[in-house]
GROMACS .gro file of C-alpha atoms in nm:
model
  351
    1UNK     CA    1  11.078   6.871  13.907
    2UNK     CA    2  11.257   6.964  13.609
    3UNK     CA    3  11.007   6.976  13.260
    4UNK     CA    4  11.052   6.842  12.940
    5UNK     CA    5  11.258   7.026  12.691
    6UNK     CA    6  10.952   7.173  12.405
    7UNK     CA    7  11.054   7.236  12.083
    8UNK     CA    8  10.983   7.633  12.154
    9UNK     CA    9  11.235   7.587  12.374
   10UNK     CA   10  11.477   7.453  12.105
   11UNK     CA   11  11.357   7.754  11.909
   12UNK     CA   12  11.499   7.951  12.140
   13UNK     CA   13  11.797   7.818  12.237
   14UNK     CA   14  11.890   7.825  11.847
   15UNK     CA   15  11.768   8.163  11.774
   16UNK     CA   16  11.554   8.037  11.495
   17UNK     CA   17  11.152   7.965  11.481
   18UNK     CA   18  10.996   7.643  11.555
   19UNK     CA   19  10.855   7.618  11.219
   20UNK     CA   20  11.257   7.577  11.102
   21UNK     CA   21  11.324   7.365  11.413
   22UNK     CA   22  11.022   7.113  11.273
   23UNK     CA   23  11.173   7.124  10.976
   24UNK     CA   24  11.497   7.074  11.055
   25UNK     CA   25  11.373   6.752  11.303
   26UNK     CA   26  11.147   6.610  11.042
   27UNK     CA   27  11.436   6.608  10.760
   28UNK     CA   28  11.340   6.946  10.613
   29UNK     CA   29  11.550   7.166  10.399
   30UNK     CA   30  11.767   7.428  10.581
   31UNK     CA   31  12.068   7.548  10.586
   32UNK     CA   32  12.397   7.373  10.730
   33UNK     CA   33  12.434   7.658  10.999
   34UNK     CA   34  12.068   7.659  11.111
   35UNK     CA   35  12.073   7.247  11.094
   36UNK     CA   36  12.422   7.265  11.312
   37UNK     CA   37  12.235   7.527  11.539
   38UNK     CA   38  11.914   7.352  11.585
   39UNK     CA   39  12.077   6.997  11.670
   40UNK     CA   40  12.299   7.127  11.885
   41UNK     CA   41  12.029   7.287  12.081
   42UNK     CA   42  11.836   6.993  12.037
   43UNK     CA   43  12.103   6.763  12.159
   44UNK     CA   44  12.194   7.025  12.513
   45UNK     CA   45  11.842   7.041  12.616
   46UNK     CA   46  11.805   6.645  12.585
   47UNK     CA   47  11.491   6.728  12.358
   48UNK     CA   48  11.299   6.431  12.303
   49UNK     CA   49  10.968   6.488  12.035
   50UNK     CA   50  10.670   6.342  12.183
   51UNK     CA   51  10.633   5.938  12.161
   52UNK     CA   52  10.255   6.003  12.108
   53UNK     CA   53  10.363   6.270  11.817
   54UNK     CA   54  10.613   5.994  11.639
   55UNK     CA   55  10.347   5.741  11.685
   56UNK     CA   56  10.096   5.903  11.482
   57UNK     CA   57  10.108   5.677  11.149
   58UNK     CA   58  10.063   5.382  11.402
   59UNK     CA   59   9.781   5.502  11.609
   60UNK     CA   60   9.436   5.694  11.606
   61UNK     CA   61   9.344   5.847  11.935
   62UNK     CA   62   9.069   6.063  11.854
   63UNK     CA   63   8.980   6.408  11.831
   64UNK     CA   64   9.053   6.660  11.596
   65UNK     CA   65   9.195   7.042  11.542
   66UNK     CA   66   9.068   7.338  11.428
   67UNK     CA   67   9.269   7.616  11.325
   68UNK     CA   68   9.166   7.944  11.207
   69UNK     CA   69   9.328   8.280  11.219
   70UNK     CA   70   9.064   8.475  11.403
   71UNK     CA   71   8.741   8.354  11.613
   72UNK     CA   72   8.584   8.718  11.603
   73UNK     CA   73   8.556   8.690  11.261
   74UNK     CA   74   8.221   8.612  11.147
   75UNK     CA   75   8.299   8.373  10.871
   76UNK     CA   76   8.548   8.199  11.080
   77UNK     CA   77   8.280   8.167  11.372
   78UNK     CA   78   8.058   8.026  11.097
   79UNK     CA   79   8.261   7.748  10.949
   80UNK     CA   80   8.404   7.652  11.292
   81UNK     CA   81   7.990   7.612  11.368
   82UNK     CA   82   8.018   7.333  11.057
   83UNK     CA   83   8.316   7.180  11.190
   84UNK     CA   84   8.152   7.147  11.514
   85UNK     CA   85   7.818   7.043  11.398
   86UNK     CA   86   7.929   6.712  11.241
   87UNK     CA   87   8.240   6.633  11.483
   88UNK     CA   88   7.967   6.658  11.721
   89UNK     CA   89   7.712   6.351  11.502
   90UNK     CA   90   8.063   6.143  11.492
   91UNK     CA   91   8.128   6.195  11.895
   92UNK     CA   92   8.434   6.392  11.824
   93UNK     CA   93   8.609   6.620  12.050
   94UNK     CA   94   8.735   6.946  11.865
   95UNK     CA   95   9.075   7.167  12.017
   96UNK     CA   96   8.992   7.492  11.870
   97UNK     CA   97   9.288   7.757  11.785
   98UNK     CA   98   9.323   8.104  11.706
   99UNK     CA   99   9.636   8.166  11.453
  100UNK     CA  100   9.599   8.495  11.446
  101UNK     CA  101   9.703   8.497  11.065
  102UNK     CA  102  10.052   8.440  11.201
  103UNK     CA  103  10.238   8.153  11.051
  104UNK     CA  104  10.513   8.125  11.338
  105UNK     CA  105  10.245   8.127  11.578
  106UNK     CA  106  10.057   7.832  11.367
  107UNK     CA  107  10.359   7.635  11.369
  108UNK     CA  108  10.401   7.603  11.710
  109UNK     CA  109   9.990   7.491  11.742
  110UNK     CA  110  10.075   7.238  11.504
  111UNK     CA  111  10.356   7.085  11.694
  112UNK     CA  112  10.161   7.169  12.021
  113UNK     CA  113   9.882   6.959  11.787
  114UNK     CA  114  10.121   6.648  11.728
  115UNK     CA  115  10.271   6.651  12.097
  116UNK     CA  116   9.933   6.616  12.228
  117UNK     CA  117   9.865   6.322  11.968
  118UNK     CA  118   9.577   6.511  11.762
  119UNK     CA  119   9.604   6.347  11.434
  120UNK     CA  120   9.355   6.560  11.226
  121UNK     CA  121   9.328   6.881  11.163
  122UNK     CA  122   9.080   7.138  10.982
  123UNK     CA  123   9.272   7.432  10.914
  124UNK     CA  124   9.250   7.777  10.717
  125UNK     CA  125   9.619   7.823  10.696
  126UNK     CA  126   9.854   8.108  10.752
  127UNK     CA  127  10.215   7.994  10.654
  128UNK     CA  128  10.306   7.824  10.359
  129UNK     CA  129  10.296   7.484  10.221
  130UNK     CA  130  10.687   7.404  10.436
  131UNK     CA  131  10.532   7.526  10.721
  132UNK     CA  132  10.267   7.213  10.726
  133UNK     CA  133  10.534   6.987  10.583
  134UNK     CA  134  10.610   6.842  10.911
  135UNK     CA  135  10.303   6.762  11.011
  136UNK     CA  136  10.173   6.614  10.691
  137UNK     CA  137  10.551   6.409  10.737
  138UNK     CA  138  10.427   6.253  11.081
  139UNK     CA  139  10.133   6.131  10.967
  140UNK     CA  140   9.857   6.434  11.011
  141UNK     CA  141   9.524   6.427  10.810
  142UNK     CA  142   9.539   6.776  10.745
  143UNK     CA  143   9.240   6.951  10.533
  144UNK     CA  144   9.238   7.302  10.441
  145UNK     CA  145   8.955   7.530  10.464
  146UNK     CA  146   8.847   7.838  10.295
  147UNK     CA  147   9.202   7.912  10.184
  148UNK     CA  148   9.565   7.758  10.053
  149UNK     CA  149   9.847   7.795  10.209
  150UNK     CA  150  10.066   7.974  10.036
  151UNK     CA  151  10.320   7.975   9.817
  152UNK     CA  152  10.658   7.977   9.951
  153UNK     CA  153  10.951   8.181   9.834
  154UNK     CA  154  11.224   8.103  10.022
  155UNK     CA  155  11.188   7.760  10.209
  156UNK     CA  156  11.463   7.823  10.405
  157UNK     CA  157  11.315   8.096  10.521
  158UNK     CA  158  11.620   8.272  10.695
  159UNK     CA  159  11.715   8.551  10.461
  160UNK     CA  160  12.116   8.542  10.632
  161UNK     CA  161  12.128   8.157  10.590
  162UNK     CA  162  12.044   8.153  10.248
  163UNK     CA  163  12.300   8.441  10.169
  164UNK     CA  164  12.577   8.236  10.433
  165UNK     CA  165  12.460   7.936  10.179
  166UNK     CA  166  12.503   8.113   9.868
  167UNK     CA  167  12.859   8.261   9.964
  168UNK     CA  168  12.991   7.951  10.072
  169UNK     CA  169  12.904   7.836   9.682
  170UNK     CA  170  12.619   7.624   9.752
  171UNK     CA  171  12.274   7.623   9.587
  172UNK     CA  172  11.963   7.741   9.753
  173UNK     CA  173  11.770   7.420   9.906
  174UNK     CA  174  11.514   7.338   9.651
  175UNK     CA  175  11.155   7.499   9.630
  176UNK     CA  176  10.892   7.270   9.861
  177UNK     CA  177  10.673   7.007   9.663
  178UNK     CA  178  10.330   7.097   9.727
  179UNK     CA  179  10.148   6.931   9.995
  180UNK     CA  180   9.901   6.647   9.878
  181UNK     CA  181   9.599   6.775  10.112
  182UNK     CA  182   9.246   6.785  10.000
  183UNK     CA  183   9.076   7.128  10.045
  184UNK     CA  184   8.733   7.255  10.064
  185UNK     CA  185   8.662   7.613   9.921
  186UNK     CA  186   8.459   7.874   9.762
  187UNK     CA  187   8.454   7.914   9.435
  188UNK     CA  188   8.590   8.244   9.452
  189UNK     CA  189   8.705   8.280   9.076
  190UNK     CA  190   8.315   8.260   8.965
  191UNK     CA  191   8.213   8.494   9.256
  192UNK     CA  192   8.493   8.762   9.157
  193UNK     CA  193   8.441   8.758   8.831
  194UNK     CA  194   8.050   8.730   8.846
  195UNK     CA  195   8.116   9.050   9.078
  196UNK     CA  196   8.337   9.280   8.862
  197UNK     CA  197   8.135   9.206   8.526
  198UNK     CA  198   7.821   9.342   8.745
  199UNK     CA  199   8.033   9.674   8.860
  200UNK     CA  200   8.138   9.713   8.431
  201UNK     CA  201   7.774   9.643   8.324
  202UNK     CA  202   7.714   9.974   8.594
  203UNK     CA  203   7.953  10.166   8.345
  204UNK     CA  204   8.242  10.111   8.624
  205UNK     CA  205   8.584  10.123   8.463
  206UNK     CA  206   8.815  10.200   8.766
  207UNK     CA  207   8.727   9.897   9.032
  208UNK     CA  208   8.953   9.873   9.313
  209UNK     CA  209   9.034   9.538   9.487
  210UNK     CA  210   9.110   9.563   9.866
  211UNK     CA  211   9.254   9.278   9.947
  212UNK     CA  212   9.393   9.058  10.270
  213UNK     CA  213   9.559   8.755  10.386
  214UNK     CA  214   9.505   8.427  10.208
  215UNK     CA  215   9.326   8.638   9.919
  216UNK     CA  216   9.583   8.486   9.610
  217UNK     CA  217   9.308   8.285   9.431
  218UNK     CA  218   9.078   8.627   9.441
  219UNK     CA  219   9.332   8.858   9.347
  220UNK     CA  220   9.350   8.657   9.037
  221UNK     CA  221   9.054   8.587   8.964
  222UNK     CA  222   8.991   9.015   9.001
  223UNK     CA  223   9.285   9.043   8.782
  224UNK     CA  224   9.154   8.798   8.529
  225UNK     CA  225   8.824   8.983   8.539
  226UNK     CA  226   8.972   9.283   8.507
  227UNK     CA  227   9.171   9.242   8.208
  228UNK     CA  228   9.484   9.382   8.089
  229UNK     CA  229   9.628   9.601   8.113
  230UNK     CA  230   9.593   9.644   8.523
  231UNK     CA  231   9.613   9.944   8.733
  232UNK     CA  232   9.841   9.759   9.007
  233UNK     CA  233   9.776  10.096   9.211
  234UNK     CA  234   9.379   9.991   9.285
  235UNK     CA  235   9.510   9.630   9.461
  236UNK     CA  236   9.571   9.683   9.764
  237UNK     CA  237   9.686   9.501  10.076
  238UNK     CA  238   9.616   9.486  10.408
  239UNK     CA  239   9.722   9.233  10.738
  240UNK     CA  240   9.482   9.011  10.903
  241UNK     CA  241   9.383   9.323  11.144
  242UNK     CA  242   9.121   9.601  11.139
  243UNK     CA  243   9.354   9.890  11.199
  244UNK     CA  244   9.558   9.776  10.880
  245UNK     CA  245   9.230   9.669  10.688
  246UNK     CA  246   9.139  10.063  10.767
  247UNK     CA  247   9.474  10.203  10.680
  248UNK     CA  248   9.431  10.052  10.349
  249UNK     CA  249   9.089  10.127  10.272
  250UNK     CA  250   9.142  10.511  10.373
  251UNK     CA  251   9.474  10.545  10.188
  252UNK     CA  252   9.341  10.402   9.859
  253UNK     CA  253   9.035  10.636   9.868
  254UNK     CA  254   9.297  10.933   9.940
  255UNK     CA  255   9.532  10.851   9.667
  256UNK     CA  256   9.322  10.740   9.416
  257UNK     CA  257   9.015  10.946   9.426
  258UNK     CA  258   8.915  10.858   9.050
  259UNK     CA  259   8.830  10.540   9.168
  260UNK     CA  260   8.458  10.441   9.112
  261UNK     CA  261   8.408  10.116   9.283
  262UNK     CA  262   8.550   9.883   9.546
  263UNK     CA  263   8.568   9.569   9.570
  264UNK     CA  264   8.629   9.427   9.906
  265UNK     CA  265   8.792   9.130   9.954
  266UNK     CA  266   8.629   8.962  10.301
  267UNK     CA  267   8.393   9.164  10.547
  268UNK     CA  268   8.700   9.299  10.757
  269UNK     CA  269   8.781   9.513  10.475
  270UNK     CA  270   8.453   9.539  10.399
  271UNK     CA  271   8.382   9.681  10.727
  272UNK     CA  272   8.705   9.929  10.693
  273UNK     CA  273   8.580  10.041  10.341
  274UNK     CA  274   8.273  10.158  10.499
  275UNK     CA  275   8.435  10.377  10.797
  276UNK     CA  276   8.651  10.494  10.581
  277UNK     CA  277   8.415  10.607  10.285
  278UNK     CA  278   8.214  10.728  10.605
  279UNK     CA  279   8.472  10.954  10.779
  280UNK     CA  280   8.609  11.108  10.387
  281UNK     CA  281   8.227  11.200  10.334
  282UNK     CA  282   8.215  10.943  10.046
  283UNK     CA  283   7.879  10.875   9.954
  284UNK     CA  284   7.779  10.537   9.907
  285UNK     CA  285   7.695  10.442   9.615
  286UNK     CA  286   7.671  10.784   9.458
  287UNK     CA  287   8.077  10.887   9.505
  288UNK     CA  288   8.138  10.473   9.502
  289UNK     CA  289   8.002  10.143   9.504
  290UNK     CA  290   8.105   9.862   9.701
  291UNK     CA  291   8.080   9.512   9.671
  292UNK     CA  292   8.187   9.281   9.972
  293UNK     CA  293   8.294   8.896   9.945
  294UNK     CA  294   8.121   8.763  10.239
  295UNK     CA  295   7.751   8.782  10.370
  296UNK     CA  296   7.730   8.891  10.727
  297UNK     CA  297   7.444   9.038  10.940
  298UNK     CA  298   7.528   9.364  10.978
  299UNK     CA  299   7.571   9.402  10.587
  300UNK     CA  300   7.216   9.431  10.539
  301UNK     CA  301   7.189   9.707  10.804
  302UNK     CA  302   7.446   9.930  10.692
  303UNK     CA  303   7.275  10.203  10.466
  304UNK     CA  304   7.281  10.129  10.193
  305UNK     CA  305   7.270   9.746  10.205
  306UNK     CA  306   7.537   9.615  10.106
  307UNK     CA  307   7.631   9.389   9.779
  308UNK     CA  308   7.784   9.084   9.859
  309UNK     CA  309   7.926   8.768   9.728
  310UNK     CA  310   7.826   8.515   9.944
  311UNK     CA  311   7.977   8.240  10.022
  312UNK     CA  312   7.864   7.867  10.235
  313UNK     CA  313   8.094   7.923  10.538
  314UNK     CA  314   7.918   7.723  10.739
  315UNK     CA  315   7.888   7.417  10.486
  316UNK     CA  316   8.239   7.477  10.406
  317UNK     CA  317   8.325   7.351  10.801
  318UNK     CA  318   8.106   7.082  10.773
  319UNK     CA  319   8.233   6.922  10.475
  320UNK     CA  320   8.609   7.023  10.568
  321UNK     CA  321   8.500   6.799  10.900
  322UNK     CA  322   8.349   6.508  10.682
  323UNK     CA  323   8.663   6.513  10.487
  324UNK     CA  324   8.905   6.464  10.760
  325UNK     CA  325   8.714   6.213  10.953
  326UNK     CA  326   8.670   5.997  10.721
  327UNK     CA  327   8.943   5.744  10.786
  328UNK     CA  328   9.100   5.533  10.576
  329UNK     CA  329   8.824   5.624  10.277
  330UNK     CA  330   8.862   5.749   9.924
  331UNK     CA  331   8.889   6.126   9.947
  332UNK     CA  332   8.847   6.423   9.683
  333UNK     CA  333   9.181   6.642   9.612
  334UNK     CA  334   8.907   6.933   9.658
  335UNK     CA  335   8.568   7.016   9.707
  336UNK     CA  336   8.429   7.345   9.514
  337UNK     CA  337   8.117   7.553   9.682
  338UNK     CA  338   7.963   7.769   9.497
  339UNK     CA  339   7.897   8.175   9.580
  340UNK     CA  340   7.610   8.373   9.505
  341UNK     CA  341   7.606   8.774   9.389
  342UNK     CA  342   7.354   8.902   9.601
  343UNK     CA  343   7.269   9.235   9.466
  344UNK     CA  344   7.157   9.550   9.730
  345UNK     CA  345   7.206   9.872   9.719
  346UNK     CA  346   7.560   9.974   9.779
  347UNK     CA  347   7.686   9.957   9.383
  348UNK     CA  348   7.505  10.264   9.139
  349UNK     CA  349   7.568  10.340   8.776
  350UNK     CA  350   7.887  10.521   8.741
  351UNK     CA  351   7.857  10.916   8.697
   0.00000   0.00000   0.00000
């Protein structure tokens, strides 16, 4: 028997990716080449989007998704426990999904989401705020978790489309409006900031942030904390994986080795931080201190314990699961938890 036409398959057929085929299907922005492209695909594979998908706004089936971008992470596996624990009190069944931090691959679990009519989602997203448009457009409760999606910079998001559009004299399709979904997260501004004025009261002066995915709100906050004028060349970046989170722990202790004190944006990199001070022969704290956002076990076994900003993520599931299953009932824009310092003995006074 032939099988239904998917819209991956559309995605392929058009050489584009299915987050620009939902947007294109929903009435998204996109260029007239990749609109031509994906309808015309569309249109020789006889795709048809799910009835249960289109009939969202109309019916509730039950049930509800959780998203988040890795399920070895600790604070991941603690706020799906929330999620779980109260779905489970309402008798609701929970499709869990790994994202791997990769928006393409969290676009096509939100269409695989809306095919298989699961109209509510708990996610800590990956792509941007276009990339949840379409569900949000068919009718999706969508809450966010521990993070915002982020800010998009090109929502066409086809760097030769937008140059095809802007040689053919037309403008650039207009920036996304942002997404009216409630959210419930740390308060990382207070944590960050109640961190670095800790590391400055140790006579700390040059405080690295190592950063990662999803980390916008605490970059600024560090920045804020920081003050200007900032040395850009102590932020650093790293992907959602541990070899990266390593790379860019060991290459900001090699090129900056006036640096005094880290602070490490999630326990991946505050894992990596730790090898890498490790195999450089960094002493801890006496060549640097370190300060990680996120309480895990093994961060009181490492020696020295280390200083962390902790943070609910277990209460941040549950609520983020209250939120979305409460149907049809007044709902906050956003729910703030708060974070604790909790001091150990990885951070010394500076020398």
């Amino acid at each position: 028997m032939d099988r239904r036409a998917t819209i991956k398959d559309v995605a392929e057929a058009a050489g584009v990716g299915i987050a620009t085929v939902s947007r294109v299907l929903s009435g998204g922005s996109a260029s007239p080449q990749t609109r031509e492209r994906v309808l015309a695909a569309a249109a020789q594979l006889d795709y048809r989007p799910s009835a249960a998908g289109r009939n969202l706004r109309q019916r509730r089936t039950g049930g509800l998704g959780l998203l988040v971008p890795d399920l070895t992470d600790t604070l991941f596996g603690r706020l799906a426990e929330g999620v779980l624990a109260y779905a489970r009190s309402a008798g609701e069944p929970v499709v869990l999904g790994s994202t791997g931090d990769d928006p393409e691959q969290e676009s096509e679990m939100i269409g695989m989401l809306l095919e298989q009519s699961v109209d509510r989602v708990i996610a800590v997203p990956s792509g941007d705020a276009e990339t949840w448009q379409p569900a949000v457009r068919a009718g999706m409760t969508v809450v966010f978790a521990d993070r915002l999606p982020v800010e998009s910079s090109d929502p066409a998001d086809e760097g030769p489309d937008r140059d095809l559009m802007l040689l053919d004299g037309l403008p650039p399709a207009p920036p996304a409006r942002p997404l009216d979904v409630p959210a419930v997260l740390a308060d990382d501004r207070s944590g960050i900031r109640t961190a670095v004025r800790y590391l400055r009261g140790l006579g700390h002066r040059r405080i690295a942030y190592l950063g990662g995915p999803g980390h916008d709100r605490r970059v600024a906050a560090f920045r804020e904390a920081m003050g200007a004028p900032v040395d850009e060349e102590l932020i650093v970046f790293a992907t959602g994986t541990r070899d990266s989170a390593y790379a860019a722990a060991s290459g900001l202790f090699q090129s900056r080795p006036d640096l005094s004190a880290v602070v490490a944006g999630g326990n991946v990199l505050g894992e990596a931080a730790v090898l890498a001070a490790r195999e450089l022969d960094l002493r801890v704290p006496r060549d640097v201190s370190l300060v990680m956002y996120d309480d895990v076990p093994w961060a009181e076994l490492c020696s020295p314990p280390l200083t962390v900003i902790a943070q609910p993520g277990r209460e941040i599931g549950y609520r983020a699961a209250e939120l979305v299953l409460r149907a049809g009932a007044r709902r906050p824009r956003a729910v703030m938890l708060p974070t604790e310092l909790i001091v150990r003995g990885s951070c010394g006074p500076h020398r």
